[in-house]
mmCIF file of C-alpha atoms and ligand atoms in Angstrom:
data_model
loop_
_atom_site.group_PDB
_atom_site.id
_atom_site.type_symbol
_atom_site.label_atom_id
_atom_site.label_comp_id
_atom_site.label_asym_id
_atom_site.label_seq_id
_atom_site.Cartn_x
_atom_site.Cartn_y
_atom_site.Cartn_z
ATOM 1 C CA UNK A 1 -4.281 -2.527 17.281
ATOM 2 C CA UNK A 2 -7.582 -0.668 17.177
ATOM 3 C CA UNK A 3 -10.298 -2.961 18.510
ATOM 4 C CA UNK A 4 -12.674 -2.242 15.619
ATOM 5 C CA UNK A 5 -10.204 -3.018 12.831
ATOM 6 C CA UNK A 6 -9.870 -6.533 11.405
ATOM 7 C CA UNK A 7 -6.324 -7.689 10.733
ATOM 8 C CA UNK A 8 -4.830 -9.998 8.105
ATOM 9 C CA UNK A 9 -2.032 -12.444 8.891
ATOM 10 C CA UNK A 10 1.417 -11.777 7.357
ATOM 11 C CA UNK A 11 3.466 -14.364 9.239
ATOM 12 C CA UNK A 12 3.418 -16.351 12.475
ATOM 13 C CA UNK A 13 4.073 -13.232 14.579
ATOM 14 C CA UNK A 14 2.660 -10.388 12.509
ATOM 15 C CA UNK A 15 -0.787 -9.214 11.436
ATOM 16 C CA UNK A 16 -1.579 -6.079 9.432
ATOM 17 C CA UNK A 17 -4.470 -3.762 10.239
ATOM 18 C CA UNK A 18 -6.988 -3.757 7.370
ATOM 19 C CA UNK A 19 -7.030 0.014 6.854
ATOM 20 C CA UNK A 20 -3.727 1.883 6.681
ATOM 21 C CA UNK A 21 -3.007 5.549 6.054
ATOM 22 C CA UNK A 22 -1.130 6.257 2.784
ATOM 23 C CA UNK A 23 1.537 8.973 2.734
ATOM 24 C CA UNK A 24 2.474 9.290 -0.954
ATOM 25 C CA UNK A 25 2.166 12.856 -2.320
ATOM 26 C CA UNK A 26 1.987 14.362 1.167
ATOM 27 C CA UNK A 27 4.426 17.281 1.370
ATOM 28 C CA UNK A 28 6.827 17.836 4.247
ATOM 29 C CA UNK A 29 4.717 20.829 5.154
ATOM 30 C CA UNK A 30 1.584 18.684 5.613
ATOM 31 C CA UNK A 31 2.965 15.297 6.702
ATOM 32 C CA UNK A 32 3.380 15.769 10.465
ATOM 33 C CA UNK A 33 -0.182 17.044 10.934
ATOM 34 C CA UNK A 34 -1.696 14.574 8.455
ATOM 35 C CA UNK A 35 -0.089 11.529 10.083
ATOM 36 C CA UNK A 36 -0.730 12.617 13.673
ATOM 37 C CA UNK A 37 -4.357 13.433 12.807
ATOM 38 C CA UNK A 38 -4.744 10.025 11.130
ATOM 39 C CA UNK A 39 -3.517 8.265 14.269
ATOM 40 C CA UNK A 40 -5.691 10.420 16.508
ATOM 41 C CA UNK A 41 -8.829 9.609 14.456
ATOM 42 C CA UNK A 42 -8.073 5.886 14.749
ATOM 43 C CA UNK A 43 -5.613 4.680 12.068
ATOM 44 C CA UNK A 44 -3.298 2.035 13.474
ATOM 45 C CA UNK A 45 -1.329 1.401 10.274
ATOM 46 C CA UNK A 46 0.850 3.920 8.394
ATOM 47 C CA UNK A 47 2.323 3.224 4.933
ATOM 48 C CA UNK A 48 5.586 5.054 4.158
ATOM 49 C CA UNK A 49 8.468 4.828 1.679
ATOM 50 C CA UNK A 50 11.861 6.485 1.321
ATOM 51 C CA UNK A 51 10.772 7.260 -2.250
ATOM 52 C CA UNK A 52 8.025 9.570 -0.924
ATOM 53 C CA UNK A 53 10.794 11.813 0.482
ATOM 54 C CA UNK A 54 8.843 12.698 3.615
ATOM 55 C CA UNK A 55 10.071 10.121 6.148
ATOM 56 C CA UNK A 56 11.355 12.714 8.642
ATOM 57 C CA UNK A 57 8.047 14.579 8.813
ATOM 58 C CA UNK A 58 5.991 11.355 8.680
ATOM 59 C CA UNK A 59 8.139 10.111 11.609
ATOM 60 C CA UNK A 60 7.407 13.337 13.513
ATOM 61 C CA UNK A 61 3.687 12.741 12.830
ATOM 62 C CA UNK A 62 3.938 9.188 14.163
ATOM 63 C CA UNK A 63 5.552 10.415 17.392
ATOM 64 C CA UNK A 64 2.979 13.173 17.853
ATOM 65 C CA UNK A 65 0.084 10.852 16.923
ATOM 66 C CA UNK A 66 1.122 8.157 19.419
ATOM 67 C CA UNK A 67 1.283 10.785 22.171
ATOM 68 C CA UNK A 68 -2.023 12.361 21.131
ATOM 69 C CA UNK A 69 -3.846 9.021 20.976
ATOM 70 C CA UNK A 70 -2.215 7.802 24.196
ATOM 71 C CA UNK A 71 -0.963 4.591 22.583
ATOM 72 C CA UNK A 72 2.445 2.923 22.338
ATOM 73 C CA UNK A 73 4.649 2.002 19.388
ATOM 74 C CA UNK A 74 3.481 -1.628 19.561
ATOM 75 C CA UNK A 75 -0.106 -0.467 18.900
ATOM 76 C CA UNK A 76 0.851 0.928 15.481
ATOM 77 C CA UNK A 77 1.784 -0.978 12.313
ATOM 78 C CA UNK A 78 4.357 0.877 10.195
ATOM 79 C CA UNK A 79 5.464 -0.098 6.682
ATOM 80 C CA UNK A 80 8.625 1.327 5.085
ATOM 81 C CA UNK A 81 10.034 0.636 1.615
ATOM 82 C CA UNK A 82 13.462 0.263 0.089
ATOM 83 C CA UNK A 83 14.048 2.316 -3.038
ATOM 84 C CA UNK A 84 15.854 -0.433 -4.990
ATOM 85 C CA UNK A 85 17.482 1.795 -7.636
ATOM 86 C CA UNK A 86 16.699 1.435 -11.332
ATOM 87 C CA UNK A 87 19.345 1.123 -14.045
ATOM 88 C CA UNK A 88 16.840 2.370 -16.640
ATOM 89 C CA UNK A 89 16.758 5.695 -14.761
ATOM 90 C CA UNK A 90 20.560 5.819 -14.291
ATOM 91 C CA UNK A 91 20.109 4.884 -10.622
ATOM 92 C CA UNK A 92 22.394 1.951 -9.743
ATOM 93 C CA UNK A 93 20.531 -0.961 -8.124
ATOM 94 C CA UNK A 94 21.346 -1.278 -4.405
ATOM 95 C CA UNK A 95 23.597 -4.103 -3.295
ATOM 96 C CA UNK A 96 22.683 -6.256 -0.299
ATOM 97 C CA UNK A 97 24.907 -4.152 1.992
ATOM 98 C CA UNK A 98 23.385 -0.929 0.663
ATOM 99 C CA UNK A 99 19.905 -2.393 1.194
ATOM 100 C CA UNK A 100 20.665 -2.943 4.880
ATOM 101 C CA UNK A 101 22.144 0.580 5.166
ATOM 102 C CA UNK A 102 19.056 2.027 3.475
ATOM 103 C CA UNK A 103 16.733 0.282 5.909
ATOM 104 C CA UNK A 104 18.740 1.668 8.818
ATOM 105 C CA UNK A 105 18.652 5.149 7.250
ATOM 106 C CA UNK A 106 14.863 4.931 6.896
ATOM 107 C CA UNK A 107 14.520 3.867 10.540
ATOM 108 C CA UNK A 108 16.675 6.833 11.598
ATOM 109 C CA UNK A 109 14.619 9.261 9.477
ATOM 110 C CA UNK A 110 11.351 7.839 10.840
ATOM 111 C CA UNK A 111 12.706 7.860 14.408
ATOM 112 C CA UNK A 112 11.845 4.169 14.887
ATOM 113 C CA UNK A 113 13.791 1.130 16.153
ATOM 114 C CA UNK A 114 11.956 -1.272 13.843
ATOM 115 C CA UNK A 115 9.222 -1.372 11.229
ATOM 116 C CA UNK A 116 6.391 -3.889 11.115
ATOM 117 C CA UNK A 117 6.836 -4.462 7.384
ATOM 118 C CA UNK A 118 9.754 -3.628 5.086
ATOM 119 C CA UNK A 119 9.165 -3.889 1.337
ATOM 120 C CA UNK A 120 11.251 -3.691 -1.825
ATOM 121 C CA UNK A 121 9.310 -0.865 -3.512
ATOM 122 C CA UNK A 122 9.570 -2.185 -7.073
ATOM 123 C CA UNK A 123 11.282 -5.010 -8.976
ATOM 124 C CA UNK A 124 13.847 -2.598 -10.436
ATOM 125 C CA UNK A 125 16.862 -4.276 -8.859
ATOM 126 C CA UNK A 126 17.747 -6.229 -12.047
ATOM 127 C CA UNK A 127 20.716 -8.475 -11.289
ATOM 128 C CA UNK A 128 20.568 -7.309 -7.670
ATOM 129 C CA UNK A 129 16.920 -8.268 -7.139
ATOM 130 C CA UNK A 130 17.631 -11.545 -5.345
ATOM 131 C CA UNK A 131 20.499 -10.008 -3.370
ATOM 132 C CA UNK A 132 18.115 -7.281 -2.202
ATOM 133 C CA UNK A 133 15.596 -9.945 -1.159
ATOM 134 C CA UNK A 134 18.278 -11.872 0.770
ATOM 135 C CA UNK A 135 19.158 -8.598 2.540
ATOM 136 C CA UNK A 136 15.510 -8.139 3.556
ATOM 137 C CA UNK A 137 15.544 -11.627 5.085
ATOM 138 C CA UNK A 138 18.646 -10.561 7.074
ATOM 139 C CA UNK A 139 16.863 -7.388 8.177
ATOM 140 C CA UNK A 140 13.966 -9.507 9.412
ATOM 141 C CA UNK A 141 16.357 -11.812 11.316
ATOM 142 C CA UNK A 142 17.973 -8.810 12.983
ATOM 143 C CA UNK A 143 14.553 -7.700 14.304
ATOM 144 C CA UNK A 144 14.539 -4.403 12.396
ATOM 145 C CA UNK A 145 11.487 -5.566 10.416
ATOM 146 C CA UNK A 146 8.829 -7.893 11.851
ATOM 147 C CA UNK A 147 7.783 -8.961 8.371
ATOM 148 C CA UNK A 148 9.252 -8.442 4.891
ATOM 149 C CA UNK A 149 7.824 -8.317 1.415
ATOM 150 C CA UNK A 150 7.816 -6.739 -2.000
ATOM 151 C CA UNK A 151 5.752 -4.277 -3.993
ATOM 152 C CA UNK A 152 4.838 -4.143 -7.675
ATOM 153 C CA UNK A 153 6.270 -7.631 -8.236
ATOM 154 C CA UNK A 154 4.570 -9.712 -10.931
ATOM 155 C CA UNK A 155 4.398 -13.524 -10.942
ATOM 156 C CA UNK A 156 7.710 -13.852 -12.788
ATOM 157 C CA UNK A 157 9.509 -11.816 -10.122
ATOM 158 C CA UNK A 158 7.948 -13.915 -7.360
ATOM 159 C CA UNK A 159 8.876 -17.131 -9.185
ATOM 160 C CA UNK A 160 12.478 -15.930 -9.273
ATOM 161 C CA UNK A 161 12.467 -15.994 -5.448
ATOM 162 C CA UNK A 162 10.742 -19.393 -5.420
ATOM 163 C CA UNK A 163 13.276 -20.831 -7.904
ATOM 164 C CA UNK A 164 16.153 -19.622 -5.719
ATOM 165 C CA UNK A 165 14.690 -21.684 -2.853
ATOM 166 C CA UNK A 166 14.359 -18.606 -0.627
ATOM 167 C CA UNK A 167 11.482 -17.934 1.792
ATOM 168 C CA UNK A 168 8.667 -16.185 -0.067
ATOM 169 C CA UNK A 169 7.620 -12.598 0.777
ATOM 170 C CA UNK A 170 5.015 -12.111 3.504
ATOM 171 C CA UNK A 171 3.210 -9.566 1.301
ATOM 172 C CA UNK A 172 3.140 -7.948 -2.147
ATOM 173 C CA UNK A 173 1.797 -4.374 -2.235
ATOM 174 C CA UNK A 174 0.172 -3.779 -5.623
ATOM 175 C CA UNK A 175 -2.393 -1.564 -7.327
ATOM 176 C CA UNK A 176 -5.771 -3.258 -6.761
ATOM 177 C CA UNK A 177 -9.265 -1.878 -7.346
ATOM 178 C CA UNK A 178 -12.226 -3.035 -9.450
ATOM 179 C CA UNK A 179 -10.531 -1.750 -12.634
ATOM 180 C CA UNK A 180 -7.264 -3.598 -11.895
ATOM 181 C CA UNK A 181 -7.935 -6.969 -10.223
ATOM 182 C CA UNK A 182 -4.912 -9.066 -11.338
ATOM 183 C CA UNK A 183 -6.692 -12.424 -10.784
ATOM 184 C CA UNK A 184 -3.795 -14.639 -11.939
ATOM 185 C CA UNK A 185 -1.258 -12.864 -9.753
ATOM 186 C CA UNK A 186 -3.650 -12.939 -6.765
ATOM 187 C CA UNK A 187 -4.196 -16.706 -7.253
ATOM 188 C CA UNK A 188 -0.425 -17.344 -7.391
ATOM 189 C CA UNK A 189 0.071 -15.240 -4.253
ATOM 190 C CA UNK A 190 -2.683 -17.168 -2.428
ATOM 191 C CA UNK A 191 -1.000 -20.479 -3.335
ATOM 192 C CA UNK A 192 2.277 -19.172 -1.932
ATOM 193 C CA UNK A 193 0.994 -17.498 1.242
ATOM 194 C CA UNK A 194 1.792 -13.952 0.045
ATOM 195 C CA UNK A 195 -0.721 -11.430 1.430
ATOM 196 C CA UNK A 196 -1.980 -8.796 -1.037
ATOM 197 C CA UNK A 197 -1.900 -5.168 0.114
ATOM 198 C CA UNK A 198 -3.914 -2.840 -2.124
ATOM 199 C CA UNK A 199 -2.693 0.610 -3.083
ATOM 200 C CA UNK A 200 -4.530 3.346 -5.020
ATOM 201 C CA UNK A 201 -7.931 1.818 -4.172
ATOM 202 C CA UNK A 202 -9.563 5.155 -5.010
ATOM 203 C CA UNK A 203 -8.402 5.355 -8.657
ATOM 204 C CA UNK A 204 -12.008 5.200 -9.978
ATOM 205 C CA UNK A 205 -12.999 8.373 -8.038
ATOM 206 C CA UNK A 206 -13.240 11.609 -9.988
ATOM 207 C CA UNK A 207 -11.292 13.266 -7.118
ATOM 208 C CA UNK A 208 -8.295 10.876 -7.377
ATOM 209 C CA UNK A 209 -5.008 12.811 -7.904
ATOM 210 C CA UNK A 210 -6.636 15.778 -9.606
ATOM 211 C CA UNK A 211 -4.053 18.407 -8.735
ATOM 212 C CA UNK A 212 -1.423 19.701 -11.156
ATOM 213 C CA UNK A 213 1.600 17.388 -11.335
ATOM 214 C CA UNK A 214 -0.185 14.398 -9.722
ATOM 215 C CA UNK A 215 0.418 12.315 -12.798
ATOM 216 C CA UNK A 216 -1.474 9.139 -13.681
ATOM 217 C CA UNK A 217 -2.200 7.030 -16.722
ATOM 218 C CA UNK A 218 -5.959 7.224 -16.199
ATOM 219 C CA UNK A 219 -7.686 7.292 -19.562
ATOM 220 C CA UNK A 220 -10.388 9.808 -20.542
ATOM 221 C CA UNK A 221 -12.783 6.855 -20.798
ATOM 222 C CA UNK A 222 -12.028 5.969 -17.174
ATOM 223 C CA UNK A 223 -12.427 9.604 -16.124
ATOM 224 C CA UNK A 224 -15.880 9.677 -17.753
ATOM 225 C CA UNK A 225 -16.990 6.367 -16.231
ATOM 226 C CA UNK A 226 -17.459 6.614 -12.479
ATOM 227 C CA UNK A 227 -21.228 6.351 -12.232
ATOM 228 C CA UNK A 228 -21.512 2.597 -11.596
ATOM 229 C CA UNK A 229 -19.749 2.917 -8.242
ATOM 230 C CA UNK A 230 -21.750 6.002 -7.250
ATOM 231 C CA UNK A 231 -25.031 4.187 -7.865
ATOM 232 C CA UNK A 232 -23.917 1.111 -5.948
ATOM 233 C CA UNK A 233 -22.564 3.186 -3.029
ATOM 234 C CA UNK A 234 -25.867 5.054 -2.725
ATOM 235 C CA UNK A 235 -27.665 1.718 -2.168
ATOM 236 C CA UNK A 236 -25.542 1.132 0.945
ATOM 237 C CA UNK A 237 -25.793 4.774 2.024
ATOM 238 C CA UNK A 238 -21.998 5.114 1.893
ATOM 239 C CA UNK A 239 -19.596 7.176 -0.248
ATOM 240 C CA UNK A 240 -17.927 5.828 -3.403
ATOM 241 C CA UNK A 241 -14.625 5.900 -1.519
ATOM 242 C CA UNK A 242 -16.060 3.682 1.238
ATOM 243 C CA UNK A 243 -17.450 1.260 -1.365
ATOM 244 C CA UNK A 244 -14.099 1.006 -3.193
ATOM 245 C CA UNK A 245 -12.152 0.526 0.042
ATOM 246 C CA UNK A 246 -14.639 -2.061 1.311
ATOM 247 C CA UNK A 247 -14.250 -3.958 -1.982
ATOM 248 C CA UNK A 248 -10.571 -4.374 -1.071
ATOM 249 C CA UNK A 249 -11.152 -5.313 2.566
ATOM 250 C CA UNK A 250 -13.920 -7.778 1.634
ATOM 251 C CA UNK A 251 -11.410 -9.465 -0.690
ATOM 252 C CA UNK A 252 -9.076 -9.606 2.351
ATOM 253 C CA UNK A 253 -6.671 -6.962 1.031
ATOM 254 C CA UNK A 254 -5.362 -4.347 3.466
ATOM 255 C CA UNK A 255 -6.057 -0.902 1.927
ATOM 256 C CA UNK A 256 -4.071 2.364 2.240
ATOM 257 C CA UNK A 257 -6.250 5.431 1.620
ATOM 258 C CA UNK A 258 -4.454 8.781 1.612
ATOM 259 C CA UNK A 259 -6.305 11.962 2.485
ATOM 260 C CA UNK A 260 -5.361 15.348 3.876
ATOM 261 C CA UNK A 261 -8.947 15.968 4.911
ATOM 262 C CA UNK A 262 -9.823 14.762 8.463
ATOM 263 C CA UNK A 263 -13.472 14.078 7.517
ATOM 264 C CA UNK A 264 -12.358 11.866 4.624
ATOM 265 C CA UNK A 265 -9.763 10.205 6.889
ATOM 266 C CA UNK A 266 -12.599 9.209 9.263
ATOM 267 C CA UNK A 267 -14.873 8.176 6.413
ATOM 268 C CA UNK A 268 -12.155 5.973 4.862
ATOM 269 C CA UNK A 269 -11.694 4.199 8.179
ATOM 270 C CA UNK A 270 -15.409 3.666 8.699
ATOM 271 C CA UNK A 271 -15.926 0.582 6.523
ATOM 272 C CA UNK A 272 -17.464 -1.867 8.925
ATOM 273 C CA UNK A 273 -21.111 -0.791 9.207
ATOM 274 C CA UNK A 274 -22.020 -2.342 5.830
ATOM 275 C CA UNK A 275 -21.227 -5.394 3.693
ATOM 276 C CA UNK A 276 -21.216 -5.355 -0.108
ATOM 277 C CA UNK A 277 -23.660 -8.087 -1.116
ATOM 278 C CA UNK A 278 -22.777 -11.045 -3.353
ATOM 279 C CA UNK A 279 -24.602 -9.578 -6.370
ATOM 280 C CA UNK A 280 -22.578 -6.332 -6.248
ATOM 281 C CA UNK A 281 -19.293 -8.177 -5.550
ATOM 282 C CA UNK A 282 -20.005 -10.381 -8.588
ATOM 283 C CA UNK A 283 -20.795 -7.288 -10.661
ATOM 284 C CA UNK A 284 -17.563 -5.605 -9.605
ATOM 285 C CA UNK A 285 -15.657 -8.788 -10.470
ATOM 286 C CA UNK A 286 -16.657 -8.178 -14.114
ATOM 287 C CA UNK A 287 -15.229 -4.622 -14.182
ATOM 288 C CA UNK A 288 -11.537 -5.532 -14.502
ATOM 289 C CA UNK A 289 -9.718 -3.387 -17.089
ATOM 290 C CA UNK A 290 -6.321 -5.016 -16.667
ATOM 291 C CA UNK A 291 -3.162 -3.239 -15.572
ATOM 292 C CA UNK A 292 -3.139 -0.330 -13.158
ATOM 293 C CA UNK A 293 -2.727 3.376 -13.775
ATOM 294 C CA UNK A 294 -1.030 4.741 -10.658
ATOM 295 C CA UNK A 295 2.474 4.671 -12.160
ATOM 296 C CA UNK A 296 2.092 7.059 -15.090
ATOM 297 C CA UNK A 297 5.438 5.961 -16.525
ATOM 298 C CA UNK A 298 4.006 2.488 -17.146
ATOM 299 C CA UNK A 299 3.687 -0.874 -15.445
ATOM 300 C CA UNK A 300 6.320 -0.821 -12.680
ATOM 301 C CA UNK A 301 6.550 -4.590 -12.764
ATOM 302 C CA UNK A 302 8.135 -4.536 -16.214
HETATM 303 P P1 LIG B 401 -5.671 6.831 -2.899
HETATM 304 O O1 LIG B 401 -6.287 5.694 -3.629
HETATM 305 O O2 LIG B 401 -5.534 6.766 -1.442
HETATM 306 O O3 LIG B 401 -6.445 8.185 -3.295
HETATM 307 C C1 LIG B 401 -6.039 9.436 -2.794
HETATM 308 C C2 LIG B 401 -6.807 10.539 -3.535
HETATM 309 O O4 LIG B 401 -8.213 10.402 -3.287
HETATM 310 C C3 LIG B 401 -6.410 11.918 -3.092
HETATM 311 O O5 LIG B 401 -6.552 12.784 -4.211
HETATM 312 C C4 LIG B 401 -7.461 12.236 -2.015
HETATM 313 O O6 LIG B 401 -7.668 13.631 -1.907
HETATM 314 C C5 LIG B 401 -8.695 11.550 -2.569
HETATM 315 N N1 LIG B 401 -9.581 11.030 -1.505
HETATM 316 C C6 LIG B 401 -9.207 10.336 -0.405
HETATM 317 N N2 LIG B 401 -10.287 9.974 0.325
HETATM 318 C C7 LIG B 401 -11.366 10.450 -0.334
HETATM 319 C C8 LIG B 401 -12.760 10.398 -0.071
HETATM 320 N N3 LIG B 401 -13.257 9.769 1.003
HETATM 321 N N4 LIG B 401 -13.592 11.015 -0.946
HETATM 322 C C9 LIG B 401 -13.106 11.628 -2.047
HETATM 323 N N5 LIG B 401 -11.786 11.703 -2.355
HETATM 324 C C10 LIG B 401 -10.915 11.122 -1.502
HETATM 325 O O7 LIG B 401 -4.313 7.156 -3.612
HETATM 326 P P2 LIG B 401 -2.802 6.825 -3.567
HETATM 327 O O8 LIG B 401 -2.422 6.582 -4.963
HETATM 328 O O9 LIG B 401 -2.120 7.864 -2.763
HETATM 329 O O10 LIG B 401 -2.648 5.419 -2.818
HETATM 330 C C11 LIG B 401 -2.753 5.304 -1.421
HETATM 331 C C12 LIG B 401 -1.420 4.940 -0.791
HETATM 332 O O11 LIG B 401 -0.926 3.714 -1.307
HETATM 333 C C13 LIG B 401 -0.281 5.927 -1.052
HETATM 334 O O12 LIG B 401 -0.412 7.113 -0.299
HETATM 335 C C14 LIG B 401 0.906 5.084 -0.712
HETATM 336 O O13 LIG B 401 1.079 4.995 0.693
HETATM 337 C C15 LIG B 401 0.501 3.742 -1.308
HETATM 338 N N6 LIG B 401 0.976 3.597 -2.707
HETATM 339 C C16 LIG B 401 1.959 2.650 -2.945
HETATM 340 C C17 LIG B 401 2.485 2.501 -4.203
HETATM 341 C C18 LIG B 401 3.559 1.493 -4.449
HETATM 342 O O14 LIG B 401 4.182 1.524 -5.518
HETATM 343 N N7 LIG B 401 3.822 0.602 -3.521
HETATM 344 C C19 LIG B 401 2.022 3.310 -5.355
HETATM 345 C C20 LIG B 401 0.939 4.223 -5.020
HETATM 346 C C21 LIG B 401 0.439 4.337 -3.743
HETATM 347 P P3 LIG B 401 -7.576 14.431 -0.471
HETATM 348 O O15 LIG B 401 -6.211 14.218 0.093
HETATM 349 O O16 LIG B 401 -7.849 15.843 -0.876
HETATM 350 O O17 LIG B 401 -8.682 13.854 0.390
#
């Protein structure tokens, strides 16, 4: 792991680097260069998913980045995600056996022997949800994932695992930023040793997913209301993006900024020369607007 990056514990043998590189909405054309550049500028954590449909080119970027940075596979933390299926979209939920096959297919596409974290991408498995979770525990036992977890699970979905008497996930990757703080879910996760991983930390930025087709449920009111973060960031002499990412890290959430721009990649990694003071953290704690906006089709936990 990069010496300058704090890590957060996932289980007895696994820690996650605080700042990861997100790969959603990176095209096959851009992915190899984006991922290798990210590793070369210092990222030691890459967040992928079969649902992003770029695993082959992300895998090529990982290989090139490791060579370019002169580091080994063990120095990089890689997350992959199972697409669980979704009956509501006419996509049959994966069985346990299919879950294991899917993990192996992702490893083959990424060109890796194991991942550091394997997640169920969303709680869409319906009747298969627990079977999918049992399959992840098998995958962990086989050594193909060093830690296992879920994403977009709400408290009810986590309680389903608890009620079945199964080991709880090491992590739950969810949308977390000052406008979507999920305090009840975070408290339940803390009680149960489930590490939060924050995605879409940069939602409040005016530059967040602005291109055609990069859908979100961000309201016009949200779009008009970014100035509080800009003012606060200026006081620390950092960018709004750095402030929003530091908010996550200071709450002990790993964060996953995505950028195709090498200067922004560096900036998003450079979060450790300042600390948000208690007054500003308390102010940001009052800015919660409830559910997230990154899944335009609605709350993925429903
Ligand atoms: P981010 O919160 O990382 O924001 C990315 C957007 O912000 C892009 O438009 C990017 O543009 C812009 N940006 C990045 N850095 C800066 C900066 N320093 N200054 C100004 N603008 C900036 O968005 P994502 O929604 O992609 O979330 C990050 C990652 O989290 C994903 O890539 C994915 O890995 C994961 N994720 C997981 C989900 C899940 O369901 N588990 C759902 C959504 C995301 P540019 O590229 O031009 O710099």
